[in-house]
Structures are given as structure tokens and as C-alpha cells.
Amino acid sequence: MTDEENRFSPETRALMGVFALYWKMDAVIDQTLLTPQMGRLEGRVLLQLDQPRRMGALAQLLLTGPPSVTAAADRLQNMGLVRRAPDPDDRRALLLQLTEQGWEMRRQLEAGASALFRQVSGLSEGEIKQFAALSMKIHDTITGTGEILKDPSQTGDKE
């Protein structure tokens, strides 16, 4: 065991790594991935539109409020990247979906984000797959409830 492993719990080491990754990605993402007209939220919306989604579902996935998603959708629609269409399951509701131009921008964002992640993280291909699986489990846990637990004892886990 290294000195660092002795000094910090696994949870603390995990948090240190996640925070360092976030801070580094945050420091460079605006300069490398987004166009001047598109903000960070718009980029995140595009990445979540792998399928048409309702605004409320997008807000939950992005851990933000529906008014913010609506404003981002308006900006993306004005740029010709998304359109609103009736939800076939509920004609009163609207789905946000990518246009052809939106799909192209999404592909560019995803490729740029992937390259940037590889460069910043220093992880191997196998490590990225492991990290991705664990990260999606965390993402699904948090977005599945739509809220962040304030007290870990609320989970009922006794692990």
C-alpha cells in the first residue's frame, strides 16, 4: 500500500480523482468543444439527445430545472440544431429531437469530448471502459431519483 492509500479512504481517493478530472475538464472544455454561440448547457443537451426526449426528462438527466432546459432548447432551435415534435405517446407533450445539423454537431461534440477525456484522464482503453461503467452506475443512481441524497443513511444500504 502506498502512503496515499494509507492516508485516505477509498471514498476520499475516489472523490479526489473525480474532482480533479472535473476541474481539469471544466478548465478546457469551453475552449475546445463549444462554438461561441453555444453554451455548456446547450452542449450537454445535445449529448443527451441520442433519442427524442421530453423537456422534463432532459432536466432530470441534466440535474437542472426545466426552465433552464427550455431556454437552452430555444437557443438550439434558433441555431437549427433541434426541433420540437409531438410525443406520439401523448400528443399534448412535445419531444425535443435533433435535426440533421444537430446530429452532426452532436457527433463533433462527442468526438471532441472523447479525445479530451483521453488526454486529460491518462486512462487506458480498458480503464476508460471500467470508469465509464462505474460512472454510469453513479449517474443512473443520481438521475434515477431526481434528487441528491442529503444523508447517506437515507439509502437503506448497510454495506
mmCIF file of C-alpha atoms in Angstrom:
data_model
loop_
_atom_site.group_PDB
_atom_site.id
_atom_site.type_symbol
_atom_site.label_atom_id
_atom_site.label_comp_id
_atom_site.label_asym_id
_atom_site.label_seq_id
_atom_site.Cartn_x
_atom_site.Cartn_y
_atom_site.Cartn_z
ATOM 1 C CA MET A 1 0.000 0.000 0.000
ATOM 2 C CA THR A 2 1.281 3.464 -0.887
ATOM 3 C CA ASP A 3 1.402 6.349 1.573
ATOM 4 C CA GLU A 4 -1.562 7.960 -0.178
ATOM 5 C CA GLU A 5 -3.622 4.780 0.151
ATOM 6 C CA ASN A 6 -2.882 4.746 3.886
ATOM 7 C CA ARG A 7 -3.759 8.421 4.381
ATOM 8 C CA PHE A 8 -7.089 8.484 2.529
ATOM 9 C CA SER A 9 -10.095 6.197 2.449
ATOM 10 C CA PRO A 10 -11.113 4.714 -0.919
ATOM 11 C CA GLU A 11 -14.098 7.106 -0.987
ATOM 12 C CA THR A 12 -11.864 10.125 -0.404
ATOM 13 C CA ARG A 13 -9.427 8.983 -3.093
ATOM 14 C CA ALA A 14 -12.351 8.486 -5.496
ATOM 15 C CA LEU A 15 -13.633 11.978 -4.748
ATOM 16 C CA MET A 16 -10.168 13.468 -5.210
ATOM 17 C CA GLY A 17 -9.912 11.846 -8.639
ATOM 18 C CA VAL A 18 -13.415 12.870 -9.705
ATOM 19 C CA PHE A 19 -12.882 16.465 -8.564
ATOM 20 C CA ALA A 20 -9.500 16.716 -10.285
ATOM 21 C CA LEU A 21 -10.985 15.314 -13.505
ATOM 22 C CA TYR A 22 -13.951 17.682 -13.326
ATOM 23 C CA TRP A 23 -11.812 20.752 -12.612
ATOM 24 C CA LYS A 24 -9.400 19.958 -15.444
ATOM 25 C CA MET A 25 -12.178 19.176 -17.926
ATOM 26 C CA ASP A 26 -14.047 22.306 -16.850
ATOM 27 C CA ALA A 27 -10.944 24.423 -17.386
ATOM 28 C CA VAL A 28 -10.519 23.364 -21.012
ATOM 29 C CA ILE A 29 -13.944 22.286 -22.270
ATOM 30 C CA ASP A 30 -15.291 25.708 -23.238
ATOM 31 C CA GLN A 31 -12.213 26.491 -25.301
ATOM 32 C CA THR A 32 -12.073 23.213 -27.177
ATOM 33 C CA LEU A 33 -15.578 21.849 -27.682
ATOM 34 C CA LEU A 34 -18.194 24.551 -27.948
ATOM 35 C CA THR A 35 -18.894 27.147 -30.573
ATOM 36 C CA PRO A 36 -19.117 30.784 -29.435
ATOM 37 C CA GLN A 37 -22.928 30.717 -29.789
ATOM 38 C CA MET A 38 -23.371 27.531 -27.788
ATOM 39 C CA GLY A 39 -23.007 27.402 -24.033
ATOM 40 C CA ARG A 40 -22.179 24.471 -21.813
ATOM 41 C CA LEU A 41 -25.832 23.595 -21.120
ATOM 42 C CA GLU A 42 -26.641 23.536 -24.829
ATOM 43 C CA GLY A 43 -23.750 21.131 -25.392
ATOM 44 C CA ARG A 44 -24.967 18.908 -22.575
ATOM 45 C CA VAL A 45 -28.491 18.914 -24.044
ATOM 46 C CA LEU A 46 -27.143 17.871 -27.461
ATOM 47 C CA LEU A 47 -25.199 14.995 -25.917
ATOM 48 C CA GLN A 48 -28.348 13.732 -24.137
ATOM 49 C CA LEU A 49 -30.413 13.764 -27.337
ATOM 50 C CA ASP A 50 -29.331 10.335 -28.550
ATOM 51 C CA GLN A 51 -33.106 9.866 -28.807
ATOM 52 C CA PRO A 52 -36.007 12.336 -28.701
ATOM 53 C CA ARG A 53 -36.766 13.369 -25.123
ATOM 54 C CA ARG A 54 -39.300 15.410 -23.216
ATOM 55 C CA MET A 55 -38.037 18.572 -21.548
ATOM 56 C CA GLY A 56 -38.758 17.230 -18.054
ATOM 57 C CA ALA A 57 -36.768 14.073 -18.762
ATOM 58 C CA LEU A 58 -33.860 16.169 -20.045
ATOM 59 C CA ALA A 59 -33.968 18.348 -16.942
ATOM 60 C CA GLN A 60 -33.809 15.238 -14.749
ATOM 61 C CA LEU A 61 -30.902 13.757 -16.718
ATOM 62 C CA LEU A 62 -29.018 17.056 -16.586
ATOM 63 C CA LEU A 63 -29.824 17.672 -12.907
ATOM 64 C CA THR A 64 -31.174 21.124 -13.700
ATOM 65 C CA GLY A 65 -34.522 22.865 -13.765
ATOM 66 C CA PRO A 66 -36.998 22.664 -16.656
ATOM 67 C CA PRO A 67 -36.823 26.460 -17.317
ATOM 68 C CA SER A 68 -33.067 26.172 -17.966
ATOM 69 C CA VAL A 69 -33.596 23.282 -20.377
ATOM 70 C CA THR A 70 -36.385 25.178 -22.161
ATOM 71 C CA ALA A 71 -34.123 28.220 -22.610
ATOM 72 C CA ALA A 72 -31.290 26.021 -23.921
ATOM 73 C CA ALA A 73 -33.725 24.253 -26.271
ATOM 74 C CA ASP A 74 -34.907 27.638 -27.575
ATOM 75 C CA ARG A 75 -31.312 28.647 -28.332
ATOM 76 C CA LEU A 76 -30.580 25.300 -30.013
ATOM 77 C CA GLN A 77 -33.775 25.555 -32.061
ATOM 78 C CA ASN A 78 -32.793 29.061 -33.203
ATOM 79 C CA MET A 79 -29.451 27.589 -34.314
ATOM 80 C CA GLY A 80 -31.267 24.901 -36.332
ATOM 81 C CA LEU A 81 -29.892 22.051 -34.211
ATOM 82 C CA VAL A 82 -33.136 20.776 -32.641
ATOM 83 C CA ARG A 83 -36.858 20.801 -33.273
ATOM 84 C CA ARG A 84 -39.886 20.156 -31.131
ATOM 85 C CA ALA A 85 -42.281 17.428 -32.253
ATOM 86 C CA PRO A 86 -45.468 15.987 -30.751
ATOM 87 C CA ASP A 87 -44.911 12.982 -28.499
ATOM 88 C CA PRO A 88 -46.678 10.023 -30.185
ATOM 89 C CA ASP A 89 -47.492 8.611 -26.736
ATOM 90 C CA ASP A 90 -49.085 11.870 -25.528
ATOM 91 C CA ARG A 91 -49.983 14.388 -28.241
ATOM 92 C CA ARG A 92 -50.203 17.155 -25.592
ATOM 93 C CA ALA A 93 -46.475 16.795 -24.837
ATOM 94 C CA LEU A 94 -43.523 17.755 -27.019
ATOM 95 C CA LEU A 95 -40.300 15.890 -27.659
ATOM 96 C CA LEU A 96 -37.034 17.620 -28.370
ATOM 97 C CA GLN A 97 -35.129 15.934 -31.183
ATOM 98 C CA LEU A 98 -32.022 16.632 -33.221
ATOM 99 C CA THR A 99 -32.100 17.909 -36.779
ATOM 100 C CA GLU A 100 -29.520 16.609 -39.278
ATOM 101 C CA GLN A 101 -27.362 19.621 -38.413
ATOM 102 C CA GLY A 102 -27.873 18.769 -34.729
ATOM 103 C CA TRP A 103 -26.746 15.179 -35.256
ATOM 104 C CA GLU A 104 -23.576 16.433 -36.945
ATOM 105 C CA MET A 105 -22.863 18.873 -34.097
ATOM 106 C CA ARG A 106 -23.528 16.096 -31.556
ATOM 107 C CA ARG A 107 -21.043 13.802 -33.341
ATOM 108 C CA GLN A 108 -18.438 16.585 -33.258
ATOM 109 C CA LEU A 109 -19.049 17.283 -29.569
ATOM 110 C CA GLU A 110 -18.845 13.602 -28.680
ATOM 111 C CA ALA A 111 -15.610 13.107 -30.628
ATOM 112 C CA GLY A 112 -14.076 16.215 -29.082
ATOM 113 C CA ALA A 113 -15.151 15.221 -25.581
ATOM 114 C CA SER A 114 -13.769 11.700 -26.061
ATOM 115 C CA ALA A 115 -10.389 12.954 -27.239
ATOM 116 C CA LEU A 116 -10.229 15.493 -24.445
ATOM 117 C CA PHE A 117 -11.173 12.896 -21.819
ATOM 118 C CA ARG A 118 -8.463 10.519 -23.033
ATOM 119 C CA GLN A 119 -5.876 13.289 -22.945
ATOM 120 C CA VAL A 120 -6.861 14.691 -19.544
ATOM 121 C CA SER A 121 -7.549 11.423 -17.710
ATOM 122 C CA GLY A 122 -4.471 9.472 -18.793
ATOM 123 C CA LEU A 123 -6.519 6.262 -18.612
ATOM 124 C CA SER A 124 -6.000 3.272 -20.875
ATOM 125 C CA GLU A 125 -8.781 1.907 -23.094
ATOM 126 C CA GLY A 126 -9.650 -0.785 -20.534
ATOM 127 C CA GLU A 127 -9.559 1.673 -17.652
ATOM 128 C CA ILE A 128 -11.869 4.035 -19.547
ATOM 129 C CA LYS A 129 -14.377 1.203 -20.008
ATOM 130 C CA GLN A 130 -14.250 0.382 -16.281
ATOM 131 C CA PHE A 131 -14.538 4.048 -15.317
ATOM 132 C CA ALA A 132 -17.424 4.526 -17.761
ATOM 133 C CA ALA A 133 -19.351 1.588 -16.293
ATOM 134 C CA LEU A 134 -18.881 2.840 -12.740
ATOM 135 C CA SER A 135 -19.658 6.430 -13.736
ATOM 136 C CA MET A 136 -22.894 5.390 -15.452
ATOM 137 C CA LYS A 137 -23.919 3.469 -12.345
ATOM 138 C CA ILE A 138 -23.401 6.649 -10.303
ATOM 139 C CA HIS A 139 -25.208 8.744 -12.931
ATOM 140 C CA ASP A 140 -28.166 6.355 -13.051
ATOM 141 C CA THR A 141 -28.400 6.263 -9.260
ATOM 142 C CA ILE A 142 -28.478 10.047 -9.021
ATOM 143 C CA THR A 143 -30.698 10.776 -12.019
ATOM 144 C CA GLY A 144 -32.990 7.854 -11.254
ATOM 145 C CA THR A 145 -34.181 9.519 -8.082
ATOM 146 C CA GLY A 146 -34.108 13.049 -9.473
ATOM 147 C CA GLU A 147 -32.516 14.250 -6.257
ATOM 148 C CA ILE A 148 -29.252 14.061 -4.420
ATOM 149 C CA LEU A 149 -29.491 12.427 -1.015
ATOM 150 C CA LYS A 150 -28.574 14.755 1.819
ATOM 151 C CA ASP A 151 -27.992 11.967 4.326
ATOM 152 C CA PRO A 152 -26.293 8.709 3.216
ATOM 153 C CA SER A 153 -28.355 6.804 5.784
ATOM 154 C CA GLN A 154 -31.425 7.513 3.639
ATOM 155 C CA THR A 155 -30.344 4.872 1.129
ATOM 156 C CA GLY A 156 -31.011 1.996 3.482
ATOM 157 C CA ASP A 157 -27.742 0.344 2.396
ATOM 158 C CA LYS A 158 -25.832 -1.331 5.210
ATOM 159 C CA GLU A 159 -22.746 -2.191 3.156
#
